[in-house]
């Protein structure tokens, strides 16, 4: 009886792990580049990004929110303490004001988890200097 319960418990954990892994899609950087066209109205990436409405996103993955030199962030973003990892960028892309109430970023959000993962994959390619990894 105890062995059966142990096996059933392991099976439940394995299935839960599969469900969690399936909930976070693998990003496609090529598709993310196409989707980034929506973001490009305010944000730039690549070598020598032109000044824009929003901060440049070179090296954003791993950066602390509100820390890009030369950009005037909202107090809410500067004080948020968020580290831009894939999970937090995903949350931001669901609706910036949901994650950081008071942010200046006006964006309705992306409903598709796959689209968000694709944009994250695209951004992950860029180092702080704008070159690709």
Coordinates of C-alpha atoms in Angstrom, one line a residue:
X1 CA 0.0 0.0 0.0
X2 CA 2.8 2.4 0.9
X3 CA 4.7 1.7 -2.3
X4 CA 1.5 2.4 -4.4
X5 CA 1.0 5.8 -2.5
X6 CA 4.6 6.7 -3.1
X7 CA 4.4 5.9 -6.9
X8 CA 1.1 7.8 -7.1
X9 CA 2.6 10.8 -5.4
X10 CA 5.6 10.8 -7.7
X11 CA 3.3 10.5 -10.7
X12 CA 1.3 13.5 -9.4
X13 CA 4.5 15.6 -9.0
X14 CA 5.7 14.6 -12.4
X15 CA 2.3 15.6 -14.0
X16 CA 2.3 18.9 -12.1
X17 CA 5.8 19.6 -13.3
X18 CA 4.7 18.9 -16.9
X19 CA 1.7 21.2 -16.5
X20 CA 4.0 24.0 -15.2
X21 CA 6.5 23.5 -18.0
X22 CA 3.7 23.5 -20.6
X23 CA 2.3 26.8 -19.2
X24 CA 5.6 28.7 -20.1
X25 CA 6.0 28.4 -23.8
X26 CA 9.5 28.4 -25.4
X27 CA 10.1 31.7 -27.2
X28 CA 10.7 32.1 -30.9
X29 CA 13.1 35.1 -31.4
X30 CA 12.3 35.4 -35.1
X31 CA 8.6 35.8 -34.4
X32 CA 9.5 38.0 -31.5
X33 CA 11.3 40.3 -33.9
X34 CA 8.1 40.7 -35.9
X35 CA 6.0 41.3 -32.8
X36 CA 8.6 43.8 -31.5
X37 CA 7.4 46.1 -34.3
X38 CA 4.6 47.1 -31.9
X39 CA 7.1 48.0 -29.3
X40 CA 9.4 49.8 -31.7
X41 CA 7.1 52.8 -31.6
X42 CA 8.6 53.6 -28.2
X43 CA 11.6 51.3 -27.7
X44 CA 14.7 50.5 -29.8
X45 CA 17.3 47.7 -29.7
X46 CA 20.5 47.2 -31.6
X47 CA 23.7 49.2 -32.1
X48 CA 23.3 52.9 -31.4
X49 CA 19.6 52.9 -30.8
X50 CA 18.0 56.2 -31.8
X51 CA 16.4 58.2 -29.0
X52 CA 12.8 57.3 -28.5
X53 CA 9.8 57.8 -26.3
X54 CA 10.8 54.9 -24.0
X55 CA 14.2 53.5 -22.9
X56 CA 16.4 51.4 -25.2
X57 CA 16.0 47.8 -24.4
X58 CA 19.5 46.5 -25.2
X59 CA 20.6 44.3 -22.3
X60 CA 17.2 44.7 -20.6
X61 CA 17.1 41.0 -19.5
X62 CA 19.0 41.1 -16.2
X63 CA 18.8 44.8 -15.7
X64 CA 17.0 46.5 -12.8
X65 CA 13.9 48.5 -13.7
X66 CA 14.4 52.2 -14.0
X67 CA 18.2 52.0 -14.4
X68 CA 18.8 52.8 -18.1
X69 CA 21.0 55.9 -18.2
X70 CA 19.5 59.0 -19.8
X71 CA 15.9 58.0 -19.5
X72 CA 13.5 59.8 -17.1
X73 CA 11.5 56.9 -15.6
X74 CA 8.3 57.4 -13.5
X75 CA 8.9 57.3 -9.8
X76 CA 6.9 54.1 -9.7
X77 CA 9.2 52.3 -12.1
X78 CA 12.4 53.6 -10.5
X79 CA 11.2 52.5 -7.0
X80 CA 9.8 49.1 -8.1
X81 CA 13.0 47.2 -7.5
X82 CA 12.1 44.8 -10.3
X83 CA 14.8 42.8 -11.9
X84 CA 14.0 42.2 -15.6
X85 CA 14.1 38.4 -16.0
X86 CA 11.9 36.5 -18.4
X87 CA 9.1 36.1 -15.9
X88 CA 8.9 39.8 -15.0
X89 CA 9.1 40.9 -18.6
X90 CA 6.3 38.4 -19.3
X91 CA 4.2 40.1 -16.5
X92 CA 5.0 43.6 -17.8
X93 CA 3.9 42.5 -21.3
X94 CA 0.5 41.4 -19.9
X95 CA -0.1 45.1 -19.0
X96 CA 2.5 47.4 -17.5
X97 CA 0.2 49.2 -15.1
X98 CA -0.9 45.8 -13.6
X99 CA 2.8 45.1 -12.6
X100 CA 3.8 48.7 -11.9
X101 CA 0.9 50.9 -11.0
X102 CA 1.9 54.5 -11.9
X103 CA 4.2 53.6 -14.7
X104 CA 4.4 56.0 -17.7
X105 CA 4.3 53.0 -20.1
X106 CA 1.0 53.0 -21.8
X107 CA 0.5 49.6 -23.4
X108 CA -2.7 47.5 -23.3
X109 CA -0.8 44.2 -23.0
X110 CA -0.5 41.0 -25.0
X111 CA -3.0 38.3 -24.2
X112 CA -1.0 35.5 -25.9
X113 CA 1.6 33.8 -23.7
X114 CA 3.3 32.6 -26.8
X115 CA 3.6 36.1 -28.2
X116 CA 5.1 37.3 -24.9
X117 CA 7.6 34.5 -24.8
X118 CA 8.6 35.3 -28.4
X119 CA 9.3 38.9 -27.5
X120 CA 11.3 37.9 -24.4
X121 CA 13.3 35.5 -26.6
X122 CA 14.0 38.4 -29.1
X123 CA 15.1 40.7 -26.3
X124 CA 17.3 38.1 -24.7
X125 CA 19.5 38.2 -27.8
X126 CA 20.8 41.7 -27.1
X127 CA 23.7 42.6 -24.9
X128 CA 23.9 46.0 -23.3
X129 CA 26.0 47.4 -26.2
X130 CA 23.4 46.4 -28.7
X131 CA 25.3 43.5 -30.2
X132 CA 23.7 40.1 -30.4
X133 CA 24.9 37.3 -28.1

